Coordinates of C-alpha atoms and ligand atoms in Angstrom, one line a residue:
X1 CA -19.0 -12.6 13.9
X2 CA -16.7 -14.7 11.8
X3 CA -14.5 -12.5 9.6
X4 CA -12.2 -13.9 6.8
X5 CA -9.4 -11.5 6.1
X6 CA -7.5 -11.6 2.8
X7 CA -4.2 -10.4 2.3
X8 CA -1.8 -11.1 -0.9
X9 CA 0.8 -8.5 -1.3
X10 CA 3.2 -6.2 0.7
X11 CA 0.9 -3.2 1.0
X12 CA -2.1 -5.5 2.1
X13 CA 0.1 -6.9 4.9
X14 CA 0.9 -3.4 6.1
X15 CA -3.0 -2.5 6.0
X16 CA -4.5 -5.6 7.9
X17 CA -1.9 -5.3 10.8
X18 CA -3.8 -2.8 12.7
X19 CA -7.2 -4.6 11.8
X20 CA -6.1 -7.9 13.4
X21 CA -5.1 -5.9 16.6
X22 CA -8.3 -4.0 16.6
X23 CA -10.2 -7.5 16.4
X24 CA -7.8 -9.0 19.2
X25 CA -8.8 -5.9 21.4
X26 CA -12.5 -6.6 20.9
X27 CA -11.8 -10.2 21.9
X28 CA -10.1 -9.1 25.0
X29 CA -13.2 -7.1 25.9
X30 CA -15.3 -10.3 25.5
X31 CA -17.0 -9.4 22.3
X32 CA -18.0 -12.4 20.3
X33 CA -15.7 -12.0 17.0
X34 CA -13.3 -14.3 15.4
X35 CA -11.2 -14.1 12.2
X36 CA -9.5 -16.2 9.8
X37 CA -6.4 -15.0 8.0
X38 CA -5.9 -16.0 4.1
X39 CA -2.6 -15.1 2.4
X40 CA -3.0 -15.7 -1.2
X41 CA 0.7 -16.0 -1.9
X42 CA 0.6 -13.1 -4.5
X43 CA 3.8 -12.0 -2.9
X44 CA 6.0 -14.7 -1.4
X45 CA 9.6 -13.5 -1.2
X46 CA 10.8 -13.1 2.2
X47 CA 11.4 -9.5 1.9
X48 CA 7.8 -8.8 0.4
X49 CA 5.9 -11.0 2.9
X50 CA 7.6 -12.9 5.7
X51 CA 9.3 -10.0 7.0
X52 CA 6.3 -7.9 7.3
X53 CA 4.4 -10.6 9.3
X54 CA 7.3 -10.8 11.8
X55 CA 7.9 -7.0 12.2
X56 CA 4.2 -6.2 12.5
X57 CA 3.3 -9.2 14.6
X58 CA 0.8 -10.5 12.1
X59 CA -0.3 -14.0 13.1
X60 CA 0.7 -16.8 10.8
X61 CA -2.1 -17.1 8.2
X62 CA -4.5 -20.0 8.7
X63 CA -4.3 -20.8 5.1
X64 CA -2.0 -19.9 2.3
X65 CA -3.4 -20.2 -1.2
X66 CA 0.3 -20.2 -2.5
X67 CA -0.6 -18.8 -6.0
X68 CA 2.9 -17.1 -6.7
X69 CA 3.6 -15.0 -9.8
X70 CA 2.1 -15.4 -13.2
X71 CA 0.1 -13.3 -15.8
X72 CA -2.7 -11.2 -14.5
X73 CA -5.5 -13.7 -15.6
X74 CA -3.7 -16.6 -14.7
X75 CA -3.1 -15.3 -11.1
X76 CA -6.5 -14.2 -10.7
X77 CA -7.9 -17.5 -11.8
X78 CA -5.8 -19.3 -9.4
X79 CA -6.7 -17.3 -6.6
X80 CA -10.3 -17.7 -7.3
X81 CA -10.0 -21.5 -7.7
X82 CA -8.1 -21.8 -4.3
X83 CA -10.2 -19.3 -2.4
X84 CA -13.4 -20.9 -3.5
X85 CA -12.4 -24.1 -1.6
X86 CA -11.1 -22.1 1.4
X87 CA -14.6 -20.5 1.9
X88 CA -16.5 -23.7 1.2
X89 CA -14.6 -25.3 3.9
X90 CA -14.6 -22.2 6.3
X91 CA -17.8 -20.3 6.0
X92 CA -18.0 -16.6 7.4
X93 CA -20.2 -13.8 7.7
X94 CA -18.1 -11.4 5.9
X95 CA -15.0 -11.3 3.9
X96 CA -12.8 -8.4 4.2
X97 CA -10.5 -7.4 1.4
X98 CA -8.1 -4.3 1.3
X99 CA -6.5 -2.1 -1.3
X100 CA -6.5 -2.8 -4.9
X101 CA -4.2 -5.9 -5.8
X102 CA -5.4 -9.1 -7.7
X103 CA -6.1 -10.8 -4.4
X104 CA -8.5 -8.0 -3.5
X105 CA -10.6 -8.4 -6.7
X106 CA -10.4 -12.3 -7.0
X107 CA -11.5 -13.0 -3.5
X108 CA -14.3 -10.4 -3.6
X109 CA -15.7 -12.1 -6.7
X110 CA -15.6 -15.6 -5.0
X111 CA -17.1 -14.4 -1.8
X112 CA -20.0 -12.9 -3.8
X113 CA -20.6 -15.9 -5.9
X114 CA -21.1 -17.7 -2.6
X115 CA -23.5 -15.2 -1.3
X116 CA -21.0 -14.1 1.5
X117 CA -20.9 -10.4 2.2
X118 CA -17.9 -8.3 1.3
X119 CA -16.3 -5.5 3.0
X120 CA -13.6 -3.5 1.0
X121 CA -11.2 -1.5 2.9
X122 CA -9.7 1.7 0.8
X123 CA -12.9 1.5 -1.3
X124 CA -13.9 4.3 -3.7
X125 CA -10.5 5.7 -4.8
X126 CA -9.9 6.2 -8.6
X127 CA -7.2 7.1 -10.7
X128 CA -9.3 7.3 -13.8
X129 CA -6.7 5.3 -15.6
X130 CA -7.9 2.1 -16.8
X131 CA -4.6 1.0 -18.1
X132 CA -3.5 0.3 -14.3
X133 CA -4.4 -3.2 -13.1
X134 CA -5.0 -1.7 -9.7
X135 CA -7.7 0.7 -11.3
X136 CA -9.5 -2.5 -12.7
X137 CA -9.2 -4.2 -9.4
X138 CA -10.7 -1.2 -7.6
X139 CA -13.7 -0.8 -10.1
X140 CA -14.7 -4.5 -10.0
X141 CA -14.2 -5.0 -6.3
X142 CA -16.2 -1.9 -5.8
X143 CA -19.1 -3.0 -7.9
X144 CA -19.8 -6.0 -5.7
X145 CA -19.1 -5.0 -2.3
X146 CA -21.6 -4.8 0.5
X147 CA -19.6 -2.4 2.8
X148 CA -17.4 0.4 1.7
X149 CA -14.7 1.8 4.0
X150 CA -13.3 5.0 2.6
X151 CA -10.1 6.8 3.3
X152 CA -11.2 10.3 2.2
X153 CA -14.5 12.0 1.6
X154 CA -13.6 12.2 -2.1
X155 CA -13.6 8.5 -2.2
X156 CA -16.9 8.3 -0.3
X157 CA -18.2 10.8 -3.2
X158 CA -16.9 8.7 -5.8
X159 CA -19.1 5.7 -4.7
X160 CA -22.0 8.0 -4.1
X161 CA -21.8 9.2 -7.7
X162 CA -21.7 5.7 -8.7
X163 CA -25.3 4.9 -6.9
X164 CA -24.1 3.1 -3.8
X165 CA -26.2 3.6 -0.8
X166 CA -24.8 6.1 1.5
X167 CA -25.7 3.7 4.6
X168 CA -23.2 1.2 3.3
X169 CA -20.4 3.9 2.9
X170 CA -18.2 4.4 5.8
X171 CA -15.5 7.1 5.9
X172 CA -13.1 5.9 8.4
X173 CA -9.6 7.0 7.7
X174 CA -6.6 5.2 6.5
X175 CA -5.5 1.8 8.1
X176 CA -2.0 2.4 6.5
X177 CA -1.6 5.4 8.8
X178 CA -2.8 3.1 11.7
X179 CA 0.1 1.1 11.1
X180 CA 2.4 4.1 10.8
X181 CA 1.5 5.5 14.2
X182 CA 1.6 2.2 16.0
X183 CA 5.2 1.6 14.9
X184 CA 6.8 4.9 14.8
X185 CA 8.4 4.6 18.1
X186 CA 9.9 1.0 16.6
X187 CA 11.5 2.0 13.4
X188 CA 15.2 1.1 13.2
X189 CA 18.0 2.1 11.1
X190 CA 18.7 0.2 7.9
X191 CA 21.9 -2.2 8.3
X192 CA 23.6 -0.3 5.5
X193 CA 23.1 3.3 7.1
X194 CA 26.9 3.7 8.4
X195 CA 28.2 2.0 5.5
X196 CA 26.8 4.5 3.2
X197 CA 27.3 7.5 5.5
X198 CA 23.7 8.2 5.4
X199 CA 22.7 11.0 7.9
X200 CA 19.5 13.1 8.2
X201 CA 18.6 14.7 4.9
X202 CA 21.7 13.7 3.1
X203 CA 19.8 11.2 0.8
X204 CA 16.8 10.8 -1.4
X205 CA 14.7 7.7 -1.2
X206 CA 13.6 6.0 -4.5
X207 CA 11.0 3.3 -5.4
X208 CA 9.5 2.2 -8.6
X209 CA 7.6 -0.7 -9.4
X210 CA 4.5 0.5 -11.8
X211 CA 4.4 -1.3 -15.3
X212 CA 4.3 2.1 -16.9
X213 CA 7.5 3.1 -15.3
X214 CA 9.6 -0.2 -15.3
X215 CA 8.6 -2.6 -17.7
X216 CA 10.4 -1.4 -20.8
X217 CA 14.3 -1.6 -20.2
X218 CA 15.2 1.4 -22.2
X219 CA 12.9 3.9 -20.8
X220 CA 13.7 2.8 -17.2
X221 CA 17.3 3.1 -17.8
X222 CA 16.6 6.6 -19.1
X223 CA 14.5 7.4 -16.3
X224 CA 17.0 6.3 -13.8
X225 CA 19.8 8.1 -15.3
X226 CA 17.8 11.3 -15.1
X227 CA 17.2 11.0 -11.5
X228 CA 20.9 10.1 -11.0
X229 CA 21.9 13.4 -12.5
X230 CA 19.1 15.4 -10.5
X231 CA 20.5 14.4 -7.2
X232 CA 23.8 16.2 -7.7
X233 CA 25.5 15.6 -4.4
X234 CA 22.8 13.7 -2.7
X235 CA 22.8 9.9 -2.4
X236 CA 19.7 8.1 -3.8
X237 CA 18.9 5.0 -1.9
X238 CA 16.6 2.6 -4.1
X239 CA 15.1 -0.5 -2.4
X240 CA 14.5 -2.2 -5.7
X241 CA 11.4 -4.0 -6.3
X242 CA 12.0 -7.6 -7.8
X243 CA 9.9 -6.7 -11.0
X244 CA 12.2 -3.8 -11.6
X245 CA 15.3 -5.7 -10.6
X246 CA 14.3 -8.1 -13.4
X247 CA 14.0 -5.8 -16.0
X248 CA 17.3 -4.0 -15.1
X249 CA 19.2 -7.1 -15.2
X250 CA 21.8 -7.5 -18.0
X251 CA 21.7 -3.9 -18.8
X252 CA 25.1 -2.4 -18.8
X253 CA 24.6 0.9 -17.1
X254 CA 26.2 2.5 -14.2
X255 CA 25.0 5.2 -11.8
X256 CA 26.9 7.8 -9.7
X257 CA 24.6 8.4 -6.8
X258 CA 22.0 5.5 -6.9
X259 CA 22.6 2.9 -4.1
X260 CA 20.7 -0.2 -5.0
X261 CA 19.6 -2.2 -2.1
X262 CA 16.8 -5.1 -1.7
X263 CA 13.5 -4.3 -0.5
X264 CA 13.4 -3.3 3.0
X265 CA 11.2 -4.5 5.9
X266 CA 8.8 -1.9 7.3
X267 CA 10.6 -0.7 10.2
X268 CA 13.8 0.2 8.3
X269 CA 12.0 1.5 5.4
X270 CA 10.0 3.9 7.6
X271 CA 13.3 5.1 9.3
X272 CA 14.7 5.8 5.8
X273 CA 11.7 7.7 4.9
X274 CA 11.3 9.7 8.2
X275 CA 15.0 10.9 7.8
X276 CA 15.3 11.5 4.0
X277 CA 15.3 14.8 2.1
X278 CA 12.6 13.8 -0.2
X279 CA 11.1 10.6 -1.9
X280 CA 10.7 10.0 -5.5
X281 CA 8.4 7.1 -6.1
X282 CA 5.3 5.6 -8.1
X283 CA 3.9 4.1 -5.1
X284 CA 0.4 5.3 -3.9
X285 CA 1.0 4.1 -0.3
X286 CA 4.2 5.8 0.2
X287 CA 2.6 9.1 -0.9
X288 CA 0.2 8.7 2.1
X289 CA 3.0 8.0 4.6
X290 CA 5.2 11.0 3.4
X291 CA 2.0 13.1 3.9
X292 CA 1.6 12.3 7.5
X293 CA 5.3 12.5 8.0
X294 CA 5.7 15.7 6.3
X295 CA 8.4 14.5 3.8
X296 CA 8.3 16.0 0.3
X297 CA 7.3 13.2 -2.3
X298 CA 7.5 13.5 -6.0
X299 CA 5.2 10.8 -7.6
X300 CA 6.4 9.8 -11.2
X301 CA 2.8 9.3 -12.4
X302 CA 0.2 11.1 -14.6
X303 CA -2.6 10.6 -12.0
X304 CA -3.3 9.5 -8.6
X305 CA -6.3 7.8 -6.8
X306 CA -5.1 9.7 -3.6
X307 CA -5.7 13.4 -4.5
X308 CA -5.5 14.3 -0.9
X309 CA -1.8 13.5 -0.7
X310 CA -1.4 16.4 -3.2
X311 CA -4.0 19.0 -2.0
X312 CA -3.5 18.6 1.7
X313 CA -0.1 16.6 1.9
X314 CA 3.4 16.7 0.6
X315 CA 2.9 14.8 -2.7
X316 CA 3.6 16.4 -6.3
X317 CA 2.5 14.6 -9.4
X318 CA 5.3 15.1 -12.0
X319 CA 3.9 12.7 -14.6
X320 CA 6.5 10.0 -16.1
X321 CA 8.9 12.6 -17.3
X322 CA 12.1 13.3 -15.9
X323 CA 12.1 17.0 -16.9
X324 CA 9.0 17.9 -14.8
X325 CA 10.6 15.9 -12.0
X326 CA 13.6 18.0 -12.1
X327 CA 11.7 21.4 -12.3
X328 CA 9.7 20.3 -9.4
X329 CA 12.7 19.0 -7.4
X330 CA 14.6 22.4 -8.0
X331 CA 11.7 24.4 -7.0
X332 CA 11.3 22.5 -3.6
X333 CA 15.1 22.9 -3.0
X334 CA 14.4 26.7 -3.5
X335 CA 11.6 27.2 -1.4
X336 CA 11.2 24.4 1.4
X337 CA 8.9 26.2 3.7
X338 CA 5.4 25.0 2.6
X339 CA 2.4 24.2 5.0
X340 CA 1.1 20.7 4.9
X341 CA -1.6 19.1 6.8
X342 CA -2.7 15.8 7.4
X343 CA -6.0 14.4 5.9
X344 CA -9.0 14.2 8.1
X345 CA -9.3 11.1 10.2
X346 CA -5.8 9.7 9.2
X347 CA -5.3 9.8 13.1
X348 CA -4.5 6.0 13.7
X349 CA -7.9 5.0 14.6
X350 CA -9.3 3.7 11.5
X351 CA -9.1 -0.1 12.2
X352 CA -11.1 0.4 15.4
X353 CA -13.9 2.3 13.4
X354 CA -13.9 -0.5 10.9
X355 CA -14.4 -3.1 13.5
X356 CA -17.1 -1.1 15.3
X357 CA -19.0 -0.9 12.1
X358 CA -18.8 -4.3 11.2
X359 CA -20.0 -5.3 14.8
X360 CA -23.1 -3.0 14.4
X361 CA -23.8 -4.3 10.9
X362 CA -23.6 -8.0 12.0
X363 CA -25.6 -7.3 15.1
X364 CA -25.3 -9.6 18.1
X365 CA -28.6 -11.6 17.3
X366 CA -27.1 -12.6 14.0
X367 CA -23.8 -13.8 15.4
X368 CA -23.0 -17.2 14.8
Ligands
UDP401 N1 7.7 -0.5 1.9 C1 8.5 -1.2 2.6 N2 9.8 -1.3 2.2 C2 10.2 -0.8 0.9 C3 9.1 -0.3 0.0 C4 8.0 -0.1 0.5 O1 8.2 -1.3 3.9 O2 11.3 -1.5 0.5 C5 6.2 -0.2 2.3 C6 5.8 1.2 2.2 O3 6.1 2.0 3.4 C7 4.4 1.3 2.0 C8 4.1 0.1 1.3 O4 5.3 -0.7 1.5 O5 3.9 1.1 3.2 C9 3.8 0.2 -0.2 O6 3.9 -0.7 -1.0 P1 3.9 -0.7 -2.6 O7 4.7 0.6 -2.9 O8 4.4 -2.0 -3.1 O9 2.5 -0.6 -3.0 P2 1.5 0.6 -3.5 O10 1.4 1.7 -2.3 O11 2.3 1.1 -4.7 O12 0.2 -0.3 -3.8

């Protein structure tokens, strides 16, 4: 079986690492399976790309489409044009796309137009918010995928309700959590740990990159000032996403508690998360990791496509208002004793399940 794996952005790199490991394990067992790794170049900063390849031992991509940043449509079109050439030159049995970024959707469309099967990992999740580019990517990708790998039963149910065949929907768990389990013993102190006198639970971690929170300078400043005040005596470590940094540039504002740092590599970021008091974020992936680590997470969004992080895990949706965040944070400070669980099948074995399913679908008789 020949697989083409597509990855374009930071969360994608984290999700493909354990898949590649699972494929390599099958290869050592003598199974006829090979892969080609395509980096679309959607994220290209060292901090958002190369570092993850190095730290997570992801092989060098076979091809980099090198699309870089641009508007949603220009980027989507650039990925499609380049990926079509790649697939024509290197045909495969199945294209595997992960998550919900532009690369996910663009490459799924190209593959289907060339009559190649598409497997979508992290299929079926929905925020219901069509103003998010990621939601459009999810809807389009799922609408043309052939095989759906889901992180939760509710994601599988979403697909069933949309009329997809239950035989094509595979509830396998969460590949991002595979990466977390595979690397927990390797996490390392960020280089600034001692400089800022960080210690277990004496700081909060903040990440923000969603357009609804960061694209308007005045409201971003207001949000950050509110978070800065909420922390009282706690430091807030803020690995700032390039998108957010660009908006804040030239804004004459100072903060008492917020420590701005560059986006971190996976191993030092996870060290920071594992040891913090709480996380404030608008990231979906981070709310999954905090769920597994039992770290309180406050999500600055009105909705989530990952409801299990709230119903089972440690996540609290606070909307985009700082007032609701303050209420939720203060109530957490008063009563920290909460029982949290880990969602079903978030056990570190999801990638192996996915590869096992793909090997069954592309039965040895069909192998090329
Ligand atoms: N992450 C990281 N360094 C950082 C910020 C995030 O390694 O400075 C990791 C984080 O642990 C998670 C992933 O990046 O695994 C989430 O990426 P992001 O928030 O960009 O994407 P989203 O989850 O919102 O799609």
